Short mmCIF file of C-alpha atoms in Angstrom, two decimals:
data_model
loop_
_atom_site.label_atom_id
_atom_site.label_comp_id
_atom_site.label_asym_id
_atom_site.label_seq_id
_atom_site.Cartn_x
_atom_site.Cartn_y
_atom_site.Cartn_z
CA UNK A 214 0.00 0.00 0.00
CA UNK A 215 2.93 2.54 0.78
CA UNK A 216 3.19 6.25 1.71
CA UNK A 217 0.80 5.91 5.08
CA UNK A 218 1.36 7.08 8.27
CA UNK A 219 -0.86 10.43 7.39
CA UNK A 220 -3.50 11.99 9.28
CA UNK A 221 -6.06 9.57 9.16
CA UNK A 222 -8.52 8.65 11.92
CA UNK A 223 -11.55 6.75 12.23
CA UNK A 224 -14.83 8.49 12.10
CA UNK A 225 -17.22 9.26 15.30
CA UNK A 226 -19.15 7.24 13.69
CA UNK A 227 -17.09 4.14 15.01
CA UNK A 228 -17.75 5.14 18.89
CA UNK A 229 -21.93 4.59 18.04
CA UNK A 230 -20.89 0.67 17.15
CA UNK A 231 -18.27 0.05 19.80
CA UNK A 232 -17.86 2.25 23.10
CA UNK A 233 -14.61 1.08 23.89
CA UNK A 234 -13.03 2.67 20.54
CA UNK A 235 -10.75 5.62 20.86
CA UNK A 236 -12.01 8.83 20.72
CA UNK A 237 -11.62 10.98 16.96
CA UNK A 238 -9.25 13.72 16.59
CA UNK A 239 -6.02 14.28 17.60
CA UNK A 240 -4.28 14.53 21.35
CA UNK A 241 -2.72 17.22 22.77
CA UNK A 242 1.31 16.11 23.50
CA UNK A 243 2.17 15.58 26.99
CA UNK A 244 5.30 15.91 28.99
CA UNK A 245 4.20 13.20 31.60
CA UNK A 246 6.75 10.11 31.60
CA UNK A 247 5.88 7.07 30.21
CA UNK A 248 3.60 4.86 32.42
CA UNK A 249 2.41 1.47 32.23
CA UNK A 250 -1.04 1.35 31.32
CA UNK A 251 -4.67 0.84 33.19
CA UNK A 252 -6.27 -2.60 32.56
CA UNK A 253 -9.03 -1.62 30.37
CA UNK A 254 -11.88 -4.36 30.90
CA UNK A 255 -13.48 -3.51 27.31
CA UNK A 256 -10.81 -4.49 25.42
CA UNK A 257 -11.11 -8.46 26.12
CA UNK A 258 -14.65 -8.64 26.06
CA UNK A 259 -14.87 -10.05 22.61
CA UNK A 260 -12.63 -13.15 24.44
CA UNK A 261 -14.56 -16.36 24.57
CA UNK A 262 -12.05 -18.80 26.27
CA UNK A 263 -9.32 -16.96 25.14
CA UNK A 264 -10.26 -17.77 21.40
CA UNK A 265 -12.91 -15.28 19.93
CA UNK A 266 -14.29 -16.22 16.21
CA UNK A 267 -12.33 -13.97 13.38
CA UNK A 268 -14.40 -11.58 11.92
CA UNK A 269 -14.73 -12.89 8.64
CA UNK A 270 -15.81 -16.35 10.02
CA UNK A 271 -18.76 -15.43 12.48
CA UNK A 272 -18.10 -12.47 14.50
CA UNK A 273 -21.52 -10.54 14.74
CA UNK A 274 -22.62 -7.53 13.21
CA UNK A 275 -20.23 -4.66 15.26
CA UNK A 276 -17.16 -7.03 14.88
CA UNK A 277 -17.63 -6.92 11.06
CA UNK A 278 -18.44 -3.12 10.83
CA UNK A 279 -15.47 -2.58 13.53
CA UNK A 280 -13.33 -4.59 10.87
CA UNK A 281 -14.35 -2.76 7.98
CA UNK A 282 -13.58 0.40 9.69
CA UNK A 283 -10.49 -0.33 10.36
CA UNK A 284 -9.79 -1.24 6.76
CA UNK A 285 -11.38 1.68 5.16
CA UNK A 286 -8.98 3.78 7.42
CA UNK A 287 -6.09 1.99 5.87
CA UNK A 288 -7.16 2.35 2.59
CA UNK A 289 -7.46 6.00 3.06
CA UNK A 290 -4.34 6.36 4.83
CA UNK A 291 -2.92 5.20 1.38
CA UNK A 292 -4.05 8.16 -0.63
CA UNK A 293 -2.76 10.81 1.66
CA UNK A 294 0.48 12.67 1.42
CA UNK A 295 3.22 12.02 3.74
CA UNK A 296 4.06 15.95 4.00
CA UNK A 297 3.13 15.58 7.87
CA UNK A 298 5.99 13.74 8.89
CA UNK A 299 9.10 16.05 8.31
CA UNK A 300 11.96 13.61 6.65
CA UNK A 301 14.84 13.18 9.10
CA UNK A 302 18.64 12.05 8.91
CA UNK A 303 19.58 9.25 10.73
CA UNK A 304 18.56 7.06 13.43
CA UNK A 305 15.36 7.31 14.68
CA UNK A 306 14.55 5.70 18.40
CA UNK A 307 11.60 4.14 18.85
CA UNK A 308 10.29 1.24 21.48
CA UNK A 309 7.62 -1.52 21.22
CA UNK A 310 5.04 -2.73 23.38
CA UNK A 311 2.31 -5.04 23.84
CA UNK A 312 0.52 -7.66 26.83
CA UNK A 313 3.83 -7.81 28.63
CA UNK A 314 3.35 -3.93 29.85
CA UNK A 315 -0.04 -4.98 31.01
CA UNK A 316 -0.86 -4.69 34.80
CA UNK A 317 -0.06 -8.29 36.76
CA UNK A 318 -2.89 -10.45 36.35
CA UNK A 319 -4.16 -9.42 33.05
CA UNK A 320 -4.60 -11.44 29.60
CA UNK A 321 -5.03 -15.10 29.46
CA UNK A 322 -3.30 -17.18 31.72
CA UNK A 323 -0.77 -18.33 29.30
CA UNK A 324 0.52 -14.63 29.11
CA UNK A 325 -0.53 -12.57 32.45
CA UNK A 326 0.55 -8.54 32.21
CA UNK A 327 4.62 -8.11 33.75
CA UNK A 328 4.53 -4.38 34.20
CA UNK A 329 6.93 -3.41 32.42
CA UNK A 330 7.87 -0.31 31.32
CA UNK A 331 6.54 1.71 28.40
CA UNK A 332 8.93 3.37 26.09
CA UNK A 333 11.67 6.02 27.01
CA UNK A 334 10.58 9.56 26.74
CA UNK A 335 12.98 10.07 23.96
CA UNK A 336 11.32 7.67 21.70
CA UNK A 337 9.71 9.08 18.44
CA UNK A 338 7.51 6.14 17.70
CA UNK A 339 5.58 2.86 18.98
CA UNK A 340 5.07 -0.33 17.32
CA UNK A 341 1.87 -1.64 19.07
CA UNK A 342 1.03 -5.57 19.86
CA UNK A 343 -2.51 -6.43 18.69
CA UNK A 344 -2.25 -9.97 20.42
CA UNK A 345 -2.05 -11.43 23.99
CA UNK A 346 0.81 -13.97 22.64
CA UNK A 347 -1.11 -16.23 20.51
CA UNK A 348 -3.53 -15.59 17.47
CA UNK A 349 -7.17 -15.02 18.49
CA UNK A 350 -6.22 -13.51 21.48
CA UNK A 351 -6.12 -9.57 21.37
CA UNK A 352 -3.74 -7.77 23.86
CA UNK A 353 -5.51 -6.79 27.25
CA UNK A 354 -4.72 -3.23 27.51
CA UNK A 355 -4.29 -2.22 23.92
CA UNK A 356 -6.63 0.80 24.18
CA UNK A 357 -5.11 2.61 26.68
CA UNK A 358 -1.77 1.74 24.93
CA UNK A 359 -3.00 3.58 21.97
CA UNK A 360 -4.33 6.22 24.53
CA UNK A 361 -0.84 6.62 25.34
CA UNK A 362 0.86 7.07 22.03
CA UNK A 363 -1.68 10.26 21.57
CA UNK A 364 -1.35 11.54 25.15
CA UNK A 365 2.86 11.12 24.35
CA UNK A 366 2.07 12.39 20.55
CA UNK A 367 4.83 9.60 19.52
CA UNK A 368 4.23 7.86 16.20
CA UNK A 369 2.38 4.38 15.71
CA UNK A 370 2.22 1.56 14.02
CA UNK A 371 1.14 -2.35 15.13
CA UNK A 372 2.50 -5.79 14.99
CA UNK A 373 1.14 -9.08 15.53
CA UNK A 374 2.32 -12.73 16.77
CA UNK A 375 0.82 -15.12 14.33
CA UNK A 376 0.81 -18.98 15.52
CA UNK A 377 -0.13 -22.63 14.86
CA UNK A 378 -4.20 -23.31 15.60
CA UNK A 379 -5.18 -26.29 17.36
CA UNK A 380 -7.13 -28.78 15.84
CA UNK A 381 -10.53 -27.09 17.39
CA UNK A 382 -9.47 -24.14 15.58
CA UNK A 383 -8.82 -25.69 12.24
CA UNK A 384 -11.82 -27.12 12.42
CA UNK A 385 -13.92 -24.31 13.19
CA UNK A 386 -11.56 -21.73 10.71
CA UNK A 387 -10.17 -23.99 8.02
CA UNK A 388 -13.45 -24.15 5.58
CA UNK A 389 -13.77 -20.31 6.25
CA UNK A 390 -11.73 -17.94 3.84
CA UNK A 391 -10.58 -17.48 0.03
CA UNK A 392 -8.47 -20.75 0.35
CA UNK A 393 -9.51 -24.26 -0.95
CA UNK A 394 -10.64 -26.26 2.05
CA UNK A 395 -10.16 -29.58 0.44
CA UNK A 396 -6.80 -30.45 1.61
CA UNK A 397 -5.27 -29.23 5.58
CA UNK A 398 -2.81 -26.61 3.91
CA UNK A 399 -5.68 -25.07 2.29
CA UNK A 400 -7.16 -24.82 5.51
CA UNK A 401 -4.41 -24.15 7.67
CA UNK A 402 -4.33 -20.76 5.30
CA UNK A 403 -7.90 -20.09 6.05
CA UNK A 404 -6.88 -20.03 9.37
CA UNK A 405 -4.17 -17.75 8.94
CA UNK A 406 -6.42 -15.62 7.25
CA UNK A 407 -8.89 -15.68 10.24
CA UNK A 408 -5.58 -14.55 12.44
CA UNK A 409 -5.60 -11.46 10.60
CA UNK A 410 -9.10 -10.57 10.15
CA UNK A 411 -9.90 -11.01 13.78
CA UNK A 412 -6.76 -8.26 14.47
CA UNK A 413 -8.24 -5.87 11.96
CA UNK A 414 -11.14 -6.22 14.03
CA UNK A 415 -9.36 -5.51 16.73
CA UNK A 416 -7.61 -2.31 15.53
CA UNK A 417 -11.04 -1.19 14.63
CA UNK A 418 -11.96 -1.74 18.31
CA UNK A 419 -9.49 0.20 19.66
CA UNK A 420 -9.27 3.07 16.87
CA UNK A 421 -5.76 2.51 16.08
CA UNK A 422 -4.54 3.45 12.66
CA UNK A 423 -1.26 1.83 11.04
CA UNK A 424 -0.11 1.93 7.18
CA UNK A 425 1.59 -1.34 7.92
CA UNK A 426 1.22 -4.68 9.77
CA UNK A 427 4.43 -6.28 11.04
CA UNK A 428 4.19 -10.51 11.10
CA UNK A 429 6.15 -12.29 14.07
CA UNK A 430 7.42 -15.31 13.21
CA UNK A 431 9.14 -16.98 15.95
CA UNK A 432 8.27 -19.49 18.88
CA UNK A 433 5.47 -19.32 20.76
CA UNK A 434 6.11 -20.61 24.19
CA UNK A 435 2.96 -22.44 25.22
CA UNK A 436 1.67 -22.36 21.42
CA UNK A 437 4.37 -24.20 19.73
CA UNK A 438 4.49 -24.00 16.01
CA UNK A 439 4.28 -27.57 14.34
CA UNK A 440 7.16 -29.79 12.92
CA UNK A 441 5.82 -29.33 9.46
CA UNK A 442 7.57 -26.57 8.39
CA UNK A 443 5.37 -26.40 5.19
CA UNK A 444 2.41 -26.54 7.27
CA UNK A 445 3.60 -23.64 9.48
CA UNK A 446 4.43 -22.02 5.89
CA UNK A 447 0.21 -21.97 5.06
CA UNK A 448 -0.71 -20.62 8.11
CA UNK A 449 1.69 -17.20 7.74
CA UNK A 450 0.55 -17.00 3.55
CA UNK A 451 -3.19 -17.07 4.80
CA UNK A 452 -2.00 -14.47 7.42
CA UNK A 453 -0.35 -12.30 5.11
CA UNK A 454 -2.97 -12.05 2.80
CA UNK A 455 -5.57 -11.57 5.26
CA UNK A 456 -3.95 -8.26 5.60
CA UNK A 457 -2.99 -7.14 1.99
CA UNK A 458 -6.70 -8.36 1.32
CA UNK A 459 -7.78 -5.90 3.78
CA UNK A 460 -5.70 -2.60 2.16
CA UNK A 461 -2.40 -2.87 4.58
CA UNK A 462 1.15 -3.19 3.98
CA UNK A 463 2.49 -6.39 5.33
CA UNK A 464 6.00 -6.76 6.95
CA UNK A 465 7.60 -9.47 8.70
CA UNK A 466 9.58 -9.08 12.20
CA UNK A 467 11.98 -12.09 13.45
CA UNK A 468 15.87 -13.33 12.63
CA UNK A 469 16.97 -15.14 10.29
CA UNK A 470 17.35 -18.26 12.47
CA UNK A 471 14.10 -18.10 13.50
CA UNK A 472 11.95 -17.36 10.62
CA UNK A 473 13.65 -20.37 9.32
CA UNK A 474 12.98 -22.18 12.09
CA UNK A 475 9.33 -21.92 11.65
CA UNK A 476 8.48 -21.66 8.35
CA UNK A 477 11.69 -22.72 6.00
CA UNK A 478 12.55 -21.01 2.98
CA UNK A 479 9.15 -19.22 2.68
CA UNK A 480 9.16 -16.18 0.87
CA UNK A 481 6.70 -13.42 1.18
CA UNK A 482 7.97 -11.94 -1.86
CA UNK A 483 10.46 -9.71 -0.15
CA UNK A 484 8.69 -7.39 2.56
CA UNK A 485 10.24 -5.24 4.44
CA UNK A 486 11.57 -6.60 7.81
CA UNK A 487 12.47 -5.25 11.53
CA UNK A 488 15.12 -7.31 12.87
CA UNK A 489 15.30 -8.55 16.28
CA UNK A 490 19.10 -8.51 17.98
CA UNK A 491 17.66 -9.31 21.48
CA UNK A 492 19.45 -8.61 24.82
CA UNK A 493 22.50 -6.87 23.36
CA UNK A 494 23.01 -2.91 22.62
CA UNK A 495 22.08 -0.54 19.73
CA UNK A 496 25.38 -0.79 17.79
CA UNK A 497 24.22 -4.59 17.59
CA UNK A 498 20.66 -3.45 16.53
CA UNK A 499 21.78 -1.18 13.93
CA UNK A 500 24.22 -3.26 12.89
CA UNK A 501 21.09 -5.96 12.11
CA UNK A 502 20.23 -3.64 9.32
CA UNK A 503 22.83 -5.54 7.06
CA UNK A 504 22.68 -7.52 4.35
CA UNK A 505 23.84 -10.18 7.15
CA UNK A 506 20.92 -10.71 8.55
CA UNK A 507 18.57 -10.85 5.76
CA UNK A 508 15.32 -12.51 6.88
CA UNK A 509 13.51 -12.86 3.38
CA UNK A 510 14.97 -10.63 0.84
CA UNK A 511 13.39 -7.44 1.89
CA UNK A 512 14.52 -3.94 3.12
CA UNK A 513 15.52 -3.46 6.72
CA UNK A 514 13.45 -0.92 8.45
CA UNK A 515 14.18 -1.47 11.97
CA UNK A 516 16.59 -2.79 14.68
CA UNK A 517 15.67 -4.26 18.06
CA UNK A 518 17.16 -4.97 20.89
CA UNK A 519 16.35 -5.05 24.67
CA UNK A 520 17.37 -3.09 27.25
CA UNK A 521 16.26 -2.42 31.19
CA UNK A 522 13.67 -4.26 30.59
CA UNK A 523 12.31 -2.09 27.55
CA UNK A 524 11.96 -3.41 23.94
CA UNK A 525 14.03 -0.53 21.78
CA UNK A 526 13.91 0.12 18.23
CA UNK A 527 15.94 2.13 15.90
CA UNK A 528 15.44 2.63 11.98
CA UNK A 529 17.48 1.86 9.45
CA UNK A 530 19.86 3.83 7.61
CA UNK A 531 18.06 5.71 4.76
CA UNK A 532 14.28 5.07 6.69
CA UNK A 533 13.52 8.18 8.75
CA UNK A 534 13.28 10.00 5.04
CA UNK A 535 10.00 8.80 5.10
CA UNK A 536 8.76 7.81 8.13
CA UNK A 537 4.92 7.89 6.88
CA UNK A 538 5.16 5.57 5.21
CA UNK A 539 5.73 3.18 8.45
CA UNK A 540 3.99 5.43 10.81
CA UNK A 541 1.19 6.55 11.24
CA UNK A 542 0.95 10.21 12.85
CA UNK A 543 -2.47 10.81 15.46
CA UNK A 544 -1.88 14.53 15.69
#
């Protein structure tokens, strides 16, 4: 899709079929410090045993309208200049979050809220978590994440952990999508494709606007991928076009050991990638951006590593240029 990360918000209209979705219009930046977020009940109530339907399978009238919204936004997104977001030199810092700077005793009890801390002051930009660790499963305190990015006026933009379904949730996703259901990769892509449609839903829940969805491949404690590496392969392919489907850029976050790990030699056609460098430093993490540590062919817009407790990010040589079109900019 390209060139997002403009000035595009859902519509009032959105808070009349969901009242736990962000107000419209922009925030006014704050100088409070960063602060770990308030559990927000709302945002797990469309949770049925940690495993609500994807909105293209069943999910009810508001889920699907909360889905579309959320799609129509992205669309939009694409046909706006980037003139918003001044083009930089250099490094930009950044942070992620996502369930883990939840309260304690939030989320499902696979993946209970840590505390931890949001992002440093300093940092220009958040990449949100739309999941609680697992697919079907959105992230306990997302909205008053995303209330933070506006109060903090920092950039946005969302990622989400993708993962193996059990065999209850291939059977109740696998005939349900654009894929052949005749054989189990066909449906393991359906599912896939249910992973992603039931996060659009919940970006339209929250009111969160991004021009591009990062994929996480990698592990899963508690949700382990299969041994079929060819299997694993369906499930990101229906995930990946669940989003281009829906109007977003896709890109894919993980290292090269552990993409390949999971899924082999897939290729998503070379999208661009945020590379993970772990517990080590930012020379490490910018260092990542190298033709080294090629994931899957495409360009490197981010490093990460981890620090005190805090994920940190830092873009790519050559990426703060345009930063709309990773970001997308609430004020």
């Amino acid at each position: 899709m390209g060139g997002a990360g403009r000035r595009v918000a859902l519509t009032c209209a959105a808070t009349a079929l969901a009242a736990v979705l962000v107000g419209c219009g922009g925030s006014t930046p704050s100088g409070a410090p960063p602060l770990p977020p308030v559990s927000t009940p709302t945002a797990t109530d469309t949770a049925v045993d940690g495993a609500p339907g994807g909105d293209a399978g069943d999910p009810g009238a508001d889920a699907s309208d909360l889905a579309k919204l959320a799609e129509e936004a992205a669309r939009n997104a694409g046909q706006q200049p980037t003139s918003d977001i001044a083009p930089r030199d250099g490094e930009v810092l950044g942070g992620d979050v996502s369930w883990p700077q939840c309260p304690p005793g939030t989320g499902i009890p696979e993946k209970q809220g840590k505390g931890l801390p949001m992002p440093l002051p300093e940092a220009e930009y958040v990449v949100l978590g739309l999941t609680n660790g697992p697919g079907f499963t959105p992230n306990p305190c997302l909205a008053d994440q995303v209330a933070w990015a506006k109060a903090n006026d920092v950039l946005v933009s969302v990622y989400a952990v993708s993962s193996y379904p059990s065999a209850a949730t291939l059977k109740k996703y696998g005939a349900d999508g654009p894929f052949e259901a005749t054989d189990r990769l066909g449906r393991l892509r359906n599912v896939g494709y249910q992973q992603a449609r039931f996060n659009i839903g919940t970006m339209g829940q929250v009111g969160v606007v991004s021009p591009i969805v990062w994929i996480d491949v990698e592990p899963v404690p508690n949700f382990d991928w299969s041994t079929d590496l060819q299997a694993n392969a369906a499930v990101i392919e229906g995930v990946a076009r669940g989003y281009t489907d829906a109007g977003f850029a896709i890109g894919v976050y993980s290292t090269p050991h552990l993409y390949q790990r999971v899924v082999g030699d897939l290729s998503l056609g070379g999208v661009p990638e945020w590379r993970a460098a772990g517990q080590t430093s930012r020379e490490e993490a910018l260092h990542r951006c190298g033709p080294d540590w090629s994931i899957q062919g495409g360009v490197a817009v981010m490093g990460q590593w981890v620090e005190q407790e805090r994920d940190l990010n830092l873009t790519c040589p050559g990426i703060a240029a345009d930063l709309g079109r990773w970001f997308h900019r609430f004020s």
